[in-house]
Coordinates of C-alpha atoms in Angstrom, one line a residue:
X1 CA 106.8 64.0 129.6
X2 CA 104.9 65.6 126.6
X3 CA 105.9 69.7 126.8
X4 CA 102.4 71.9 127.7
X5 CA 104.3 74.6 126.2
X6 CA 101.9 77.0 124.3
X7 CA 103.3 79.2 121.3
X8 CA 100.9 82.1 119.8
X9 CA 101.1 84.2 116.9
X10 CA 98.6 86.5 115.4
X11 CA 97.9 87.9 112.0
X12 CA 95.6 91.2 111.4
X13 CA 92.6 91.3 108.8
X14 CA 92.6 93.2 105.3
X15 CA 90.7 95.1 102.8
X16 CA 91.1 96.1 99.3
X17 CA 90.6 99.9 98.7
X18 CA 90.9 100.0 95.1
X19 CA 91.6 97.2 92.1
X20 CA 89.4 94.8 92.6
X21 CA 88.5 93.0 89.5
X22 CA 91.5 94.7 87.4
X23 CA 93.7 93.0 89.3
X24 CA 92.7 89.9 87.9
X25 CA 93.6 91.2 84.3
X26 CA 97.6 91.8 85.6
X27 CA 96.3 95.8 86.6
X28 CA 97.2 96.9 90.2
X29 CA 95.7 96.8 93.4
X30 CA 95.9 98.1 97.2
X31 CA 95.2 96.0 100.0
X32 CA 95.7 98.0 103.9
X33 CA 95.7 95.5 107.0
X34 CA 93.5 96.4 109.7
X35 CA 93.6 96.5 113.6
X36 CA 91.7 93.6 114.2
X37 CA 93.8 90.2 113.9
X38 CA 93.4 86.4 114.1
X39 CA 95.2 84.5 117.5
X40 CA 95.9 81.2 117.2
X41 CA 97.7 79.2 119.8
X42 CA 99.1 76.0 119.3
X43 CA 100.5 73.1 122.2
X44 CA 101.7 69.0 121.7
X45 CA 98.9 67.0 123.1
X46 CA 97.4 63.8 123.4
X47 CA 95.3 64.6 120.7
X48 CA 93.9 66.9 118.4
X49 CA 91.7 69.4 119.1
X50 CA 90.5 72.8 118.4
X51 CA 88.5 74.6 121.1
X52 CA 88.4 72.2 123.0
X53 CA 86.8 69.9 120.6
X54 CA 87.6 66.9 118.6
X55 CA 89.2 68.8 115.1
X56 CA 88.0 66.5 111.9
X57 CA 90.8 68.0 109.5
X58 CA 88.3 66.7 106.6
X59 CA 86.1 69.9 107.9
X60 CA 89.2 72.2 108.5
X61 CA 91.5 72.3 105.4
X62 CA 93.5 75.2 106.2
X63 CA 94.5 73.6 109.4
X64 CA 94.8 70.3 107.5
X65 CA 97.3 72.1 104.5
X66 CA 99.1 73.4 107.3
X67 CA 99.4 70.5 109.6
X68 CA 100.3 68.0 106.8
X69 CA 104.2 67.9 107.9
X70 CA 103.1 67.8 111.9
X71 CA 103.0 64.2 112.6
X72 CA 101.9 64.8 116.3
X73 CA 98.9 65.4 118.3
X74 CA 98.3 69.5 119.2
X75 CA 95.8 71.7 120.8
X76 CA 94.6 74.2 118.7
X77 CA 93.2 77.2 120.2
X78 CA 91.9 80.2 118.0
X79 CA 90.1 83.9 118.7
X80 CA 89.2 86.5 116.0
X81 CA 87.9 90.0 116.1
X82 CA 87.8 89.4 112.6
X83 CA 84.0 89.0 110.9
X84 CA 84.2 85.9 108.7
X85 CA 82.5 86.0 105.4
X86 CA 83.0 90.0 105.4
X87 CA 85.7 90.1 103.0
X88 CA 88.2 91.1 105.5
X89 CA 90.4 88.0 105.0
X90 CA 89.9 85.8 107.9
X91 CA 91.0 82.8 106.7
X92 CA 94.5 84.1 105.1
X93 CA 94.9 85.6 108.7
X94 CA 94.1 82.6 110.3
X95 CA 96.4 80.8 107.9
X96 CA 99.2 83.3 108.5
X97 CA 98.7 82.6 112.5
X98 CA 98.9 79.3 112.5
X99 CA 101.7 78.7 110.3
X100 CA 103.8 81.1 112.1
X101 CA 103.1 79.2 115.2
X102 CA 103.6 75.7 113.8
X103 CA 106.8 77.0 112.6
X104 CA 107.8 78.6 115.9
X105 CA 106.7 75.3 117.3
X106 CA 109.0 73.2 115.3
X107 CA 112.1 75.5 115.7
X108 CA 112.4 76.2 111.8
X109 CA 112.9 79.6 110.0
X110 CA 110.6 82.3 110.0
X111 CA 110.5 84.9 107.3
X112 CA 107.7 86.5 105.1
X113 CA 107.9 84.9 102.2
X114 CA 107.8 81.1 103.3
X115 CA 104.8 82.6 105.5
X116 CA 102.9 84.1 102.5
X117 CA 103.8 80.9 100.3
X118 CA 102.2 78.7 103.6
X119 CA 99.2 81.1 103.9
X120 CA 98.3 80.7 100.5
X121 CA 99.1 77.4 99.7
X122 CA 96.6 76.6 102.7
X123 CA 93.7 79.3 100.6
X124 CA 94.2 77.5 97.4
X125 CA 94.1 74.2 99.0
X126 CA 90.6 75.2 100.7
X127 CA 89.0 77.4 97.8
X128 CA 91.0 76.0 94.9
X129 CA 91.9 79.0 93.5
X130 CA 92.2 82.6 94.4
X131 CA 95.2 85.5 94.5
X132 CA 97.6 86.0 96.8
X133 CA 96.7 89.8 97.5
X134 CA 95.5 88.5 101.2
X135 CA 98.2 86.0 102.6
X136 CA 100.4 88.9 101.6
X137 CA 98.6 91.7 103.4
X138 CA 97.7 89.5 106.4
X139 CA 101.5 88.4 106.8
X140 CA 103.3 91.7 105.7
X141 CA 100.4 94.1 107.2
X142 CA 100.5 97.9 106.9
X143 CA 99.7 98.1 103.2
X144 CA 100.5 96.6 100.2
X145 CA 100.6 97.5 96.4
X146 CA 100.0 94.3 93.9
X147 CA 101.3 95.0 89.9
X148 CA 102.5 98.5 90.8
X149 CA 104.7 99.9 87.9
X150 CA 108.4 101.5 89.2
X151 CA 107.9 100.1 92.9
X152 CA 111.3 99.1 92.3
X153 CA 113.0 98.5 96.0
X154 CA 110.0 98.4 97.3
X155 CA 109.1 95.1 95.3
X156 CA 109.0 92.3 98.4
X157 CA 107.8 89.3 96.3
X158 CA 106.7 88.0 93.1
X159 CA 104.4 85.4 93.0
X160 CA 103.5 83.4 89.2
X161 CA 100.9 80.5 89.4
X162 CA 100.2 79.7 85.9
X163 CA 99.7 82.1 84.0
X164 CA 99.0 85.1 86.3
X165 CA 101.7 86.6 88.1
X166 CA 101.5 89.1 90.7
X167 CA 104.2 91.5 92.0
X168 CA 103.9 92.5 95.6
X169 CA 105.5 95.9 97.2
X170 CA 105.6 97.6 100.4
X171 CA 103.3 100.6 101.0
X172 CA 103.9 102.8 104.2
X173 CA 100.5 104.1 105.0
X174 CA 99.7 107.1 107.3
X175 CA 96.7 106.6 109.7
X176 CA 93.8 106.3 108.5
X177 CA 90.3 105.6 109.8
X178 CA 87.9 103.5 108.0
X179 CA 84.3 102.5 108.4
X180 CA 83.4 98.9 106.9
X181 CA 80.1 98.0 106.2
X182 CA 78.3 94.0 105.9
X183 CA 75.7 93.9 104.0
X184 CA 75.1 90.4 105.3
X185 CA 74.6 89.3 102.0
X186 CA 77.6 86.4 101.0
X187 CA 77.8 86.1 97.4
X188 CA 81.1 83.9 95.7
X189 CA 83.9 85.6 93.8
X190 CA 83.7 83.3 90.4
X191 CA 80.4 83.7 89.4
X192 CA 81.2 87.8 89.6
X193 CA 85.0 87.4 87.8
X194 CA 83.4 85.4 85.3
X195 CA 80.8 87.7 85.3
X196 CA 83.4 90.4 84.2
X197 CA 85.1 88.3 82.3
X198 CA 81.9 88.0 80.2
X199 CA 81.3 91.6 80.0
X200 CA 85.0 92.4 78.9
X201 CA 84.8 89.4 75.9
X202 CA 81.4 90.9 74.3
X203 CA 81.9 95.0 75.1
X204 CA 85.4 96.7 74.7
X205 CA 83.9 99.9 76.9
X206 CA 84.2 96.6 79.5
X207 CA 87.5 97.1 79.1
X208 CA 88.0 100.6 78.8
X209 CA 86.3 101.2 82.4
X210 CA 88.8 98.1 83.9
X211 CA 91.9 100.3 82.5
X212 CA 90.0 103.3 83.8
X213 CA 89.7 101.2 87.6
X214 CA 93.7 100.8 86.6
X215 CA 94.6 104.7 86.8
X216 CA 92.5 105.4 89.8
X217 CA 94.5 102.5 91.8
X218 CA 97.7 104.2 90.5
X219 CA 96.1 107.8 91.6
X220 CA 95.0 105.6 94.9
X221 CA 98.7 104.7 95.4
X222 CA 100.3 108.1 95.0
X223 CA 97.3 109.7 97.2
X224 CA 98.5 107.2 99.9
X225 CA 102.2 108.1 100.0
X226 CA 101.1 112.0 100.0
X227 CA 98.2 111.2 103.1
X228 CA 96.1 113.0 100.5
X229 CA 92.7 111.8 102.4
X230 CA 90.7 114.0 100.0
X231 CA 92.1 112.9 96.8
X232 CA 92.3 108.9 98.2
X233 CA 88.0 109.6 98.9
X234 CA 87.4 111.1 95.8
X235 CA 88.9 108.3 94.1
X236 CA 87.3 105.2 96.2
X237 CA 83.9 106.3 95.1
X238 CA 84.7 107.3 91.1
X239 CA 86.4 103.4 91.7
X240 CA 82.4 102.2 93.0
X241 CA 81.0 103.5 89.9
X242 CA 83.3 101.9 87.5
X243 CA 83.1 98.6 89.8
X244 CA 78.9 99.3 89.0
X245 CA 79.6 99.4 85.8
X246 CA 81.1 96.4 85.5
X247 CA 77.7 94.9 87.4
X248 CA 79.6 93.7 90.6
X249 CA 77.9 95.9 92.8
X250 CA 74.3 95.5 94.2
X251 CA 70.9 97.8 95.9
X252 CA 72.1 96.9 99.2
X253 CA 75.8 98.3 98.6
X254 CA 74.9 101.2 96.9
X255 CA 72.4 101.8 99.7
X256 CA 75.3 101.6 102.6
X257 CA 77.9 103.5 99.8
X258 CA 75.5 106.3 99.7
X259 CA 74.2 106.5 103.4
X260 CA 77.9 106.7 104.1
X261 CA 79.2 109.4 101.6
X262 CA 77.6 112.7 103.6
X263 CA 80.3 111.7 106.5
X264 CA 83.2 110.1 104.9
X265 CA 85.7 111.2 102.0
X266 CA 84.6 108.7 99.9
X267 CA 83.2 105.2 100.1
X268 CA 83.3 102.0 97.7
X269 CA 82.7 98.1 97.9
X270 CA 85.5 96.0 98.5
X271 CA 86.1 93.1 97.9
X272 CA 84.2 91.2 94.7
X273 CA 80.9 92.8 95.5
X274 CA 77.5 91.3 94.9
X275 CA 77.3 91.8 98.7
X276 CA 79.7 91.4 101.3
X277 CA 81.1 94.9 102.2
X278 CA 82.0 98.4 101.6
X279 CA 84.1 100.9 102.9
X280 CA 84.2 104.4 103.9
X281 CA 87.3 106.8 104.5
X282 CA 86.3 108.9 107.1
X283 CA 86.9 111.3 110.3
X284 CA 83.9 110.8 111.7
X285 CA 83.8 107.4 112.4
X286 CA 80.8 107.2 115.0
X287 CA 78.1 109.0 112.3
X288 CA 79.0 106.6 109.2
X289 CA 78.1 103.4 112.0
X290 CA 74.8 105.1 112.9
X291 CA 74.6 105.6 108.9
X292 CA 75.1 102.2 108.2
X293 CA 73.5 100.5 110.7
X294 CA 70.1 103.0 110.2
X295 CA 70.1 101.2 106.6
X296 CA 70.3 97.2 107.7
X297 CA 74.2 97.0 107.5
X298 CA 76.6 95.8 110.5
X299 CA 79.3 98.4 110.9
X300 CA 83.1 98.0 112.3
X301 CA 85.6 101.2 112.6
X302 CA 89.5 99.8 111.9
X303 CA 92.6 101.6 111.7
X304 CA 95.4 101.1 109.5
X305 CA 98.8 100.4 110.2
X306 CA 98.5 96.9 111.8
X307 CA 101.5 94.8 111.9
X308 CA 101.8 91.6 110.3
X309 CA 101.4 88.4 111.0
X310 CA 103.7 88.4 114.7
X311 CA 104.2 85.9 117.6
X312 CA 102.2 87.1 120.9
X313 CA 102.5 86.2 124.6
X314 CA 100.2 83.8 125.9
X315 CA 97.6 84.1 128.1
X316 CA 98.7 83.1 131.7
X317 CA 95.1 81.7 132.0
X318 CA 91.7 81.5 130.3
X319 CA 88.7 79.1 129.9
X320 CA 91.1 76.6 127.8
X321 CA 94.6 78.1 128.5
X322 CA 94.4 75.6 131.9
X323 CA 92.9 72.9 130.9
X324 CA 95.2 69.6 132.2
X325 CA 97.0 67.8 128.9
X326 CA 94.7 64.8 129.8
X327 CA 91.7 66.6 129.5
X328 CA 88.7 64.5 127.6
X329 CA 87.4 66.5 125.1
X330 CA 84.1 67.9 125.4
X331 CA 81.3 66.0 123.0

């Protein structure tokens, strides 16, 4: 008889408080997982579904990268507090939760790195390119430094594709309280790197403000290790400017940047801008929401310090938890 046996891991979400853009020149970056996380949990079954629906793995590649050595039928059930489209890597999380699972599944090693090199084989299989900044984050969670000089025995992983390489260290980070705000406007990352890209090949001052956005991410970093929350504000909004600068940011940001900035430390986009989100370091938490959310934005409060990508317990019950193995699925 087929096992019901349900294994369930989750990973938690991400955001980049300062680098974006630089990073993509070799310069650093910091990217702090959040406290709301991606289940997915994973059974054998008579055939493939997810949510108790008929999965066409044409329509799914992350679950098809990830899937490509199962040669079995499984249930596929997933949950996210985790807004997609925001920026806030839900789809590295719910690559890191699912390969965890699969792996737990199977009965083969679990560690980090073959986690990170799963979650972000499955992001460049479904976006054809990208970084690994979020599989990294989601699977290794507190925070995370990318291209930091002297992090030494910190260093977890190093990471080449091409020509780009990335060098990915541990960051303990104190608790922190952020404020993220949607614009609700979704706008791609290449036309905005190339954008940059652009701005850097016909201005050198492009180039001078990306080295600037360098030093502030290394001030960032330091900040962090001190839980200097005054310094770490100060710097996420000189980082908006330079990131305006550079064009990437938009009326609508700016407009939820500045509503924010009379509550909060300091406040930024994150992400590649155009839209999407921003961010606000903050204490009072409840006034930056009505802030946001008085100016057209959607507002979410995380924490920092999430774990990483971890197995969970399984619900005992729930609307698919028990359903029968020989279930039809639902059309």
């Amino acid at each position: 008889m087929m096992s019901s046996e349900w294994y369930t891991a989750s990973a938690p979400g991400k955001f980049v408080i300062l680098g974006e853009h630089a990073v993509v020149y070799g310069k650093p970056a910091i990217v702090l997982a959040v406290d709301r996380r991606i289940t997915c949990s994973i059974r054998r079954s008579p055939r493939n579904t997810l949510n108790g629906e008929y999965i066409d793995f044409n329509r799914q590649p992350h679950f098809r990268y990830l899937t490509r050595d199962v040669h079995y039928a499984m249930d596929y059930v997933t949950s996210s507090e985790i807004p997609p489209g925001s920026g806030m890597g839900s789809s590295a999380a719910l690559s890191a939760a699912l390969a965890m699972a699969i792996r737990e599944e199977r009965g083969e090693p679990v560690d980090e790195r073959s986690l990170v090199d799963e979650a972000y084989g499955a992001e460049l299989f479904a976006q054809g390119n990208g970084s690994p900044m979020d599989a990294s984050a989601c699977v290794h969670g507190k925070g995370i430094g990318v291209n930091i000089p002297g992090a030494g025995d910190r260093e977890l992983w190093t990471i080449t594709k091409g020509d780009r390489t990335w060098r990915v260290s541990d960051l303990d980070v104190p608790d922190m309280t952020f404020v993220i705000g949607n614009t609700g406007i979704r706008a791609a990352t290449g036309p905005l790197v190339d954008k940059v890209r652009r701005y850097m090949q016909s201005n050198h001052f492009a180039c001078d403000v990306v080295e600037e956005i360098a030093a502030v991410t290394l001030m960032g970093y330091n900040a962090i290790r001190r839980n200097d929350v005054e310094e770490l504000g100060s710097l996420m909004t000189r980082d908006h400017k330079l990131l305006s600068i550079l064009g990437v940011s938009c009326r609508e940001l700016n407009k939820l940047v500045n509503a924010s900035l009379p509550y909060s430390y300091g406040a930024k986009l994150t992400g590649s801008g155009g839209g999407g989100c921003m961010v606000a370091l903050t204490d009072e938490p409840q006034k930056v929401v009505d802030a946001i959310e008085a100016r057209g934005g959607t507002a979410y409060v995380v924490k920092t310090g999430s774990d990483g990508v971890r197995m969970e317990p399984t619900p005992a019950s729930g609307p698919l938890m028990d359903i029968p193995m020989d279930y039809p699925p639902r059309q």
